[in-house]
Amino acid sequence: MNAINLNITFEQYADISELTLADKTLCECAEKALRTSYSPYSKFRVGTAIRLASGEIILGSNQENLAYPSGLCAERVALFSIGSTYPDAVIESMAITAQTDNFEILKPVTSCGGCLQVMVEFERKQNAPIEVIFYCLNGEVLKVPSVKSLIPFAFVEDRLER
Ligand code: THU
């Protein structure tokens, strides 16, 4: 038997004023993306902004549906939009934020497992890390250097790949 310990490293900031200008801008874009959230059922708005190596920033927001499982998280909306519009784009960084009128969000909201699995696929496809920034509108920011560290046991089966 081997007992294995995995560590993850991330940066914690008091608020977005501590970030580089590029990262602060990305967080502000994620905040703008909240406006397009379609979330009449959860009333929980999620916005994401993704910076490509070209410098272009792509936005996404959660899109819900009366048939609840047919809705999609903000992260996947933005990533699939990039996959279908700019299939060869390299993603540098993505910022995620959330907002609701029902309670105060006091900590950065982190991505669900389904979104992490999709993020890992993009990371593998481009063979370069994607930084992830979780931004709480009330202050705290977490910055992770690569998606892989957030989902070390992501589903991978090399023999399913070309
Ligand atoms: N949601 C996201 O957009 N991203 C996540 O990573 C987790 C949750 C959305 C889905 C749903 O519209 C709302 O947040 C409440 O779960």
PDB file of C-alpha atoms and ligand atoms in Angstrom:
ATOM      1  CA  MET A   1       0.000   0.000   0.000  1.00  0.00           C
ATOM      2  CA  ASN A   2       1.176   3.492  -0.816  1.00  0.00           C
ATOM      3  CA  ALA A   3      -0.281   6.543   0.910  1.00  0.00           C
ATOM      4  CA  ILE A   4      -0.078   9.373  -1.591  1.00  0.00           C
ATOM      5  CA  ASN A   5      -0.517  13.020  -0.762  1.00  0.00           C
ATOM      6  CA  LEU A   6      -1.358  15.598  -3.419  1.00  0.00           C
ATOM      7  CA  ASN A   7      -0.777  19.308  -2.830  1.00  0.00           C
ATOM      8  CA  ILE A   8      -2.275  22.207  -4.664  1.00  0.00           C
ATOM      9  CA  THR A   9      -0.836  25.671  -4.910  1.00  0.00           C
ATOM     10  CA  PHE A  10      -2.853  28.797  -5.484  1.00  0.00           C
ATOM     11  CA  GLU A  11      -2.666  32.500  -4.797  1.00  0.00           C
ATOM     12  CA  GLN A  12      -5.053  34.379  -2.532  1.00  0.00           C
ATOM     13  CA  TYR A  13      -5.687  38.116  -2.892  1.00  0.00           C
ATOM     14  CA  ALA A  14      -7.724  40.430  -0.662  1.00  0.00           C
ATOM     15  CA  ASP A  15      -9.401  41.987  -3.712  1.00  0.00           C
ATOM     16  CA  ILE A  16      -8.909  42.599  -7.448  1.00  0.00           C
ATOM     17  CA  SER A  17      -6.838  45.751  -6.867  1.00  0.00           C
ATOM     18  CA  GLU A  18      -3.927  43.421  -5.982  1.00  0.00           C
ATOM     19  CA  LEU A  19      -4.040  41.690  -9.386  1.00  0.00           C
ATOM     20  CA  THR A  20      -2.065  42.556 -12.514  1.00  0.00           C
ATOM     21  CA  LEU A  21      -3.917  44.889 -14.857  1.00  0.00           C
ATOM     22  CA  ALA A  22      -4.645  42.016 -17.285  1.00  0.00           C
ATOM     23  CA  ASP A  23      -6.156  39.846 -14.537  1.00  0.00           C
ATOM     24  CA  LYS A  24      -8.110  42.737 -13.031  1.00  0.00           C
ATOM     25  CA  THR A  25      -9.558  43.505 -16.471  1.00  0.00           C
ATOM     26  CA  LEU A  26     -10.510  39.839 -16.891  1.00  0.00           C
ATOM     27  CA  CYS A  27     -12.350  39.879 -13.540  1.00  0.00           C
ATOM     28  CA  GLU A  28     -14.178  43.051 -14.529  1.00  0.00           C
ATOM     29  CA  CYS A  29     -15.224  41.368 -17.775  1.00  0.00           C
ATOM     30  CA  ALA A  30     -16.538  38.342 -15.823  1.00  0.00           C
ATOM     31  CA  GLU A  31     -18.565  40.789 -13.750  1.00  0.00           C
ATOM     32  CA  LYS A  32     -19.973  42.330 -16.963  1.00  0.00           C
ATOM     33  CA  ALA A  33     -20.927  38.842 -18.169  1.00  0.00           C
ATOM     34  CA  LEU A  34     -23.265  38.504 -15.163  1.00  0.00           C
ATOM     35  CA  ARG A  35     -25.670  40.808 -17.019  1.00  0.00           C
ATOM     36  CA  THR A  36     -26.447  38.152 -19.629  1.00  0.00           C
ATOM     37  CA  SER A  37     -27.048  35.345 -17.125  1.00  0.00           C
ATOM     38  CA  TYR A  38     -30.384  33.636 -17.734  1.00  0.00           C
ATOM     39  CA  SER A  39     -31.107  32.225 -14.287  1.00  0.00           C
ATOM     40  CA  PRO A  40     -34.818  32.596 -13.503  1.00  0.00           C
ATOM     41  CA  TYR A  41     -34.846  29.307 -11.553  1.00  0.00           C
ATOM     42  CA  SER A  42     -31.818  29.533  -9.248  1.00  0.00           C
ATOM     43  CA  LYS A  43     -31.606  33.362  -9.336  1.00  0.00           C
ATOM     44  CA  PHE A  44     -27.863  32.726  -9.107  1.00  0.00           C
ATOM     45  CA  ARG A  45     -25.925  34.572 -11.798  1.00  0.00           C
ATOM     46  CA  VAL A  46     -22.528  33.277 -12.879  1.00  0.00           C
ATOM     47  CA  GLY A  47     -20.254  35.152 -15.275  1.00  0.00           C
ATOM     48  CA  THR A  48     -17.003  34.136 -16.880  1.00  0.00           C
ATOM     49  CA  ALA A  49     -14.439  35.858 -19.035  1.00  0.00           C
ATOM     50  CA  ILE A  50     -11.769  33.964 -20.951  1.00  0.00           C
ATOM     51  CA  ARG A  51      -8.591  35.589 -22.265  1.00  0.00           C
ATOM     52  CA  LEU A  52      -7.102  34.051 -25.404  1.00  0.00           C
ATOM     53  CA  ALA A  53      -3.425  34.243 -26.331  1.00  0.00           C
ATOM     54  CA  SER A  54      -4.497  36.732 -29.036  1.00  0.00           C
ATOM     55  CA  GLY A  55      -5.630  39.059 -26.222  1.00  0.00           C
ATOM     56  CA  GLU A  56      -9.288  38.678 -27.171  1.00  0.00           C
ATOM     57  CA  ILE A  57     -11.693  38.196 -24.250  1.00  0.00           C
ATOM     58  CA  ILE A  58     -14.716  35.911 -24.629  1.00  0.00           C
ATOM     59  CA  LEU A  59     -17.625  36.113 -22.172  1.00  0.00           C
ATOM     60  CA  GLY A  60     -20.114  33.528 -20.984  1.00  0.00           C
ATOM     61  CA  SER A  61     -22.888  33.274 -18.419  1.00  0.00           C
ATOM     62  CA  ASN A  62     -25.070  30.518 -17.026  1.00  0.00           C
ATOM     63  CA  GLN A  63     -28.108  29.691 -19.142  1.00  0.00           C
ATOM     64  CA  GLU A  64     -30.859  27.845 -17.329  1.00  0.00           C
ATOM     65  CA  ASN A  65     -33.842  25.925 -18.667  1.00  0.00           C
ATOM     66  CA  LEU A  66     -37.237  24.910 -17.357  1.00  0.00           C
ATOM     67  CA  ALA A  67     -36.041  21.347 -17.890  1.00  0.00           C
ATOM     68  CA  TYR A  68     -33.342  21.975 -15.271  1.00  0.00           C
ATOM     69  CA  PRO A  69     -30.598  19.605 -16.510  1.00  0.00           C
ATOM     70  CA  SER A  70     -30.785  21.200 -19.965  1.00  0.00           C
ATOM     71  CA  GLY A  71     -29.258  24.413 -18.613  1.00  0.00           C
ATOM     72  CA  LEU A  72     -25.523  25.040 -18.769  1.00  0.00           C
ATOM     73  CA  CYS A  73     -22.938  26.647 -16.481  1.00  0.00           C
ATOM     74  CA  ALA A  74     -21.224  29.895 -17.464  1.00  0.00           C
ATOM     75  CA  GLU A  75     -17.820  28.242 -17.853  1.00  0.00           C
ATOM     76  CA  ARG A  76     -19.051  25.661 -20.354  1.00  0.00           C
ATOM     77  CA  VAL A  77     -21.091  28.230 -22.278  1.00  0.00           C
ATOM     78  CA  ALA A  78     -17.918  30.298 -22.794  1.00  0.00           C
ATOM     79  CA  LEU A  79     -15.600  27.351 -23.462  1.00  0.00           C
ATOM     80  CA  PHE A  80     -17.886  25.692 -26.011  1.00  0.00           C
ATOM     81  CA  SER A  81     -18.375  29.052 -27.689  1.00  0.00           C
ATOM     82  CA  ILE A  82     -14.577  29.290 -28.071  1.00  0.00           C
ATOM     83  CA  GLY A  83     -14.342  25.657 -29.210  1.00  0.00           C
ATOM     84  CA  SER A  84     -16.878  26.264 -31.952  1.00  0.00           C
ATOM     85  CA  THR A  85     -15.827  29.780 -33.001  1.00  0.00           C
ATOM     86  CA  TYR A  86     -12.045  29.692 -32.542  1.00  0.00           C
ATOM     87  CA  PRO A  87     -11.165  25.977 -32.528  1.00  0.00           C
ATOM     88  CA  ASP A  88      -7.411  26.638 -32.635  1.00  0.00           C
ATOM     89  CA  ALA A  89      -7.344  29.369 -30.007  1.00  0.00           C
ATOM     90  CA  VAL A  90      -5.041  29.047 -27.011  1.00  0.00           C
ATOM     91  CA  ILE A  91      -6.643  30.004 -23.704  1.00  0.00           C
ATOM     92  CA  GLU A  92      -4.419  31.852 -21.238  1.00  0.00           C
ATOM     93  CA  SER A  93      -6.719  32.532 -18.362  1.00  0.00           C
ATOM     94  CA  MET A  94     -10.326  32.498 -17.226  1.00  0.00           C
ATOM     95  CA  ALA A  95     -12.078  34.459 -14.484  1.00  0.00           C
ATOM     96  CA  ILE A  96     -15.323  33.394 -12.825  1.00  0.00           C
ATOM     97  CA  THR A  97     -17.634  35.349 -10.574  1.00  0.00           C
ATOM     98  CA  ALA A  98     -21.174  35.003  -9.215  1.00  0.00           C
ATOM     99  CA  GLN A  99     -23.963  37.153  -7.843  1.00  0.00           C
ATOM    100  CA  THR A 100     -27.438  36.720  -6.382  1.00  0.00           C
ATOM    101  CA  ASP A 101     -30.017  39.034  -4.875  1.00  0.00           C
ATOM    102  CA  ASN A 102     -30.986  36.348  -2.345  1.00  0.00           C
ATOM    103  CA  PHE A 103     -27.901  36.367  -0.113  1.00  0.00           C
ATOM    104  CA  GLU A 104     -24.429  37.824   0.130  1.00  0.00           C
ATOM    105  CA  ILE A 105     -21.688  35.770  -1.488  1.00  0.00           C
ATOM    106  CA  LEU A 106     -18.719  36.085   0.847  1.00  0.00           C
ATOM    107  CA  LYS A 107     -16.225  33.686  -0.757  1.00  0.00           C
ATOM    108  CA  PRO A 108     -15.162  33.110  -4.358  1.00  0.00           C
ATOM    109  CA  VAL A 109     -17.497  30.638  -6.061  1.00  0.00           C
ATOM    110  CA  THR A 110     -15.513  27.735  -7.500  1.00  0.00           C
ATOM    111  CA  SER A 111     -16.387  25.748 -10.619  1.00  0.00           C
ATOM    112  CA  CYS A 112     -18.393  22.525 -10.504  1.00  0.00           C
ATOM    113  CA  GLY A 113     -16.827  19.175 -11.382  1.00  0.00           C
ATOM    114  CA  GLY A 114     -18.495  19.051 -14.813  1.00  0.00           C
ATOM    115  CA  CYS A 115     -16.964  22.399 -15.750  1.00  0.00           C
ATOM    116  CA  LEU A 116     -13.546  21.374 -14.414  1.00  0.00           C
ATOM    117  CA  GLN A 117     -13.664  18.250 -16.591  1.00  0.00           C
ATOM    118  CA  VAL A 118     -14.378  20.434 -19.649  1.00  0.00           C
ATOM    119  CA  MET A 119     -11.676  22.932 -18.652  1.00  0.00           C
ATOM    120  CA  VAL A 120      -9.173  20.066 -18.364  1.00  0.00           C
ATOM    121  CA  GLU A 121     -10.076  18.920 -21.882  1.00  0.00           C
ATOM    122  CA  PHE A 122      -9.187  22.377 -23.256  1.00  0.00           C
ATOM    123  CA  GLU A 123      -5.945  22.343 -21.275  1.00  0.00           C
ATOM    124  CA  ARG A 124      -5.005  18.949 -22.703  1.00  0.00           C
ATOM    125  CA  LYS A 125      -5.989  20.001 -26.226  1.00  0.00           C
ATOM    126  CA  GLN A 126      -3.758  23.074 -26.166  1.00  0.00           C
ATOM    127  CA  ASN A 127      -1.007  21.366 -24.158  1.00  0.00           C
ATOM    128  CA  ALA A 128      -0.544  24.443 -22.004  1.00  0.00           C
ATOM    129  CA  PRO A 129      -1.931  25.409 -18.610  1.00  0.00           C
ATOM    130  CA  ILE A 130      -5.026  27.545 -18.217  1.00  0.00           C
ATOM    131  CA  GLU A 131      -4.995  29.894 -15.219  1.00  0.00           C
ATOM    132  CA  VAL A 132      -8.267  30.092 -13.310  1.00  0.00           C
ATOM    133  CA  ILE A 133      -9.273  33.107 -11.233  1.00  0.00           C
ATOM    134  CA  PHE A 134     -12.229  32.816  -8.862  1.00  0.00           C
ATOM    135  CA  TYR A 135     -13.409  36.310  -8.050  1.00  0.00           C
ATOM    136  CA  CYS A 136     -15.742  37.168  -5.180  1.00  0.00           C
ATOM    137  CA  LEU A 137     -17.386  40.543  -5.895  1.00  0.00           C
ATOM    138  CA  ASN A 138     -17.103  41.321  -2.189  1.00  0.00           C
ATOM    139  CA  GLY A 139     -13.337  40.959  -2.178  1.00  0.00           C
ATOM    140  CA  GLU A 140     -11.365  37.752  -2.072  1.00  0.00           C
ATOM    141  CA  VAL A 141      -9.757  36.369  -5.213  1.00  0.00           C
ATOM    142  CA  LEU A 142      -8.175  32.939  -5.695  1.00  0.00           C
ATOM    143  CA  LYS A 143      -5.829  32.293  -8.602  1.00  0.00           C
ATOM    144  CA  VAL A 144      -4.914  28.751  -9.620  1.00  0.00           C
ATOM    145  CA  PRO A 145      -2.076  28.245 -12.127  1.00  0.00           C
ATOM    146  CA  SER A 146      -3.616  25.250 -13.889  1.00  0.00           C
ATOM    147  CA  VAL A 147      -6.972  23.448 -14.067  1.00  0.00           C
ATOM    148  CA  LYS A 148      -5.319  20.053 -13.607  1.00  0.00           C
ATOM    149  CA  SER A 149      -4.521  20.807  -9.958  1.00  0.00           C
ATOM    150  CA  LEU A 150      -8.243  21.347  -9.257  1.00  0.00           C
ATOM    151  CA  ILE A 151      -9.291  17.994 -10.683  1.00  0.00           C
ATOM    152  CA  PRO A 152      -6.342  15.615 -10.383  1.00  0.00           C
ATOM    153  CA  PHE A 153      -8.606  12.624 -10.981  1.00  0.00           C
ATOM    154  CA  ALA A 154     -10.264  14.004 -14.095  1.00  0.00           C
ATOM    155  CA  PHE A 155     -11.467  11.277 -16.412  1.00  0.00           C
ATOM    156  CA  VAL A 156      -8.690  10.491 -18.880  1.00  0.00           C
ATOM    157  CA  GLU A 157      -8.372   7.482 -21.173  1.00  0.00           C
ATOM    158  CA  ASP A 158      -5.601   7.913 -23.715  1.00  0.00           C
ATOM    159  CA  ARG A 159      -6.876   5.028 -25.848  1.00  0.00           C
ATOM    160  CA  LEU A 160     -10.067   6.993 -26.578  1.00  0.00           C
ATOM    161  CA  GLU A 161      -7.932   9.715 -28.147  1.00  0.00           C
ATOM    162  CA  ARG A 162      -6.912   9.762 -31.763  1.00  0.00           C
TER     163      ARG A 162
HETATM  164  N1  THU B   1     -23.266  27.361 -12.183  1.00  0.00           N
HETATM  165  C1  THU B   1     -22.330  27.827 -13.048  1.00  0.00           C
HETATM  166  O1  THU B   1     -22.631  28.611 -13.953  1.00  0.00           O
HETATM  167  N2  THU B   1     -21.051  27.394 -12.899  1.00  0.00           N
HETATM  168  C2  THU B   1     -20.644  26.467 -11.971  1.00  0.00           C
HETATM  169  O2  THU B   1     -19.486  26.069 -11.972  1.00  0.00           O
HETATM  170  C3  THU B   1     -21.601  25.966 -10.979  1.00  0.00           C
HETATM  171  C4  THU B   1     -22.981  26.477 -11.058  1.00  0.00           C
HETATM  172  C5  THU B   1     -24.671  27.782 -12.372  1.00  0.00           C
HETATM  173  C6  THU B   1     -25.594  26.673 -12.768  1.00  0.00           C
HETATM  174  C7  THU B   1     -26.931  27.211 -12.316  1.00  0.00           C
HETATM  175  O3  THU B   1     -27.463  28.030 -13.345  1.00  0.00           O
HETATM  176  C8  THU B   1     -26.590  28.074 -11.120  1.00  0.00           C
HETATM  177  O4  THU B   1     -25.186  28.286 -11.162  1.00  0.00           O
HETATM  178  C9  THU B   1     -26.966  27.467  -9.779  1.00  0.00           C
HETATM  179  O5  THU B   1     -26.433  26.176  -9.659  1.00  0.00           O
END
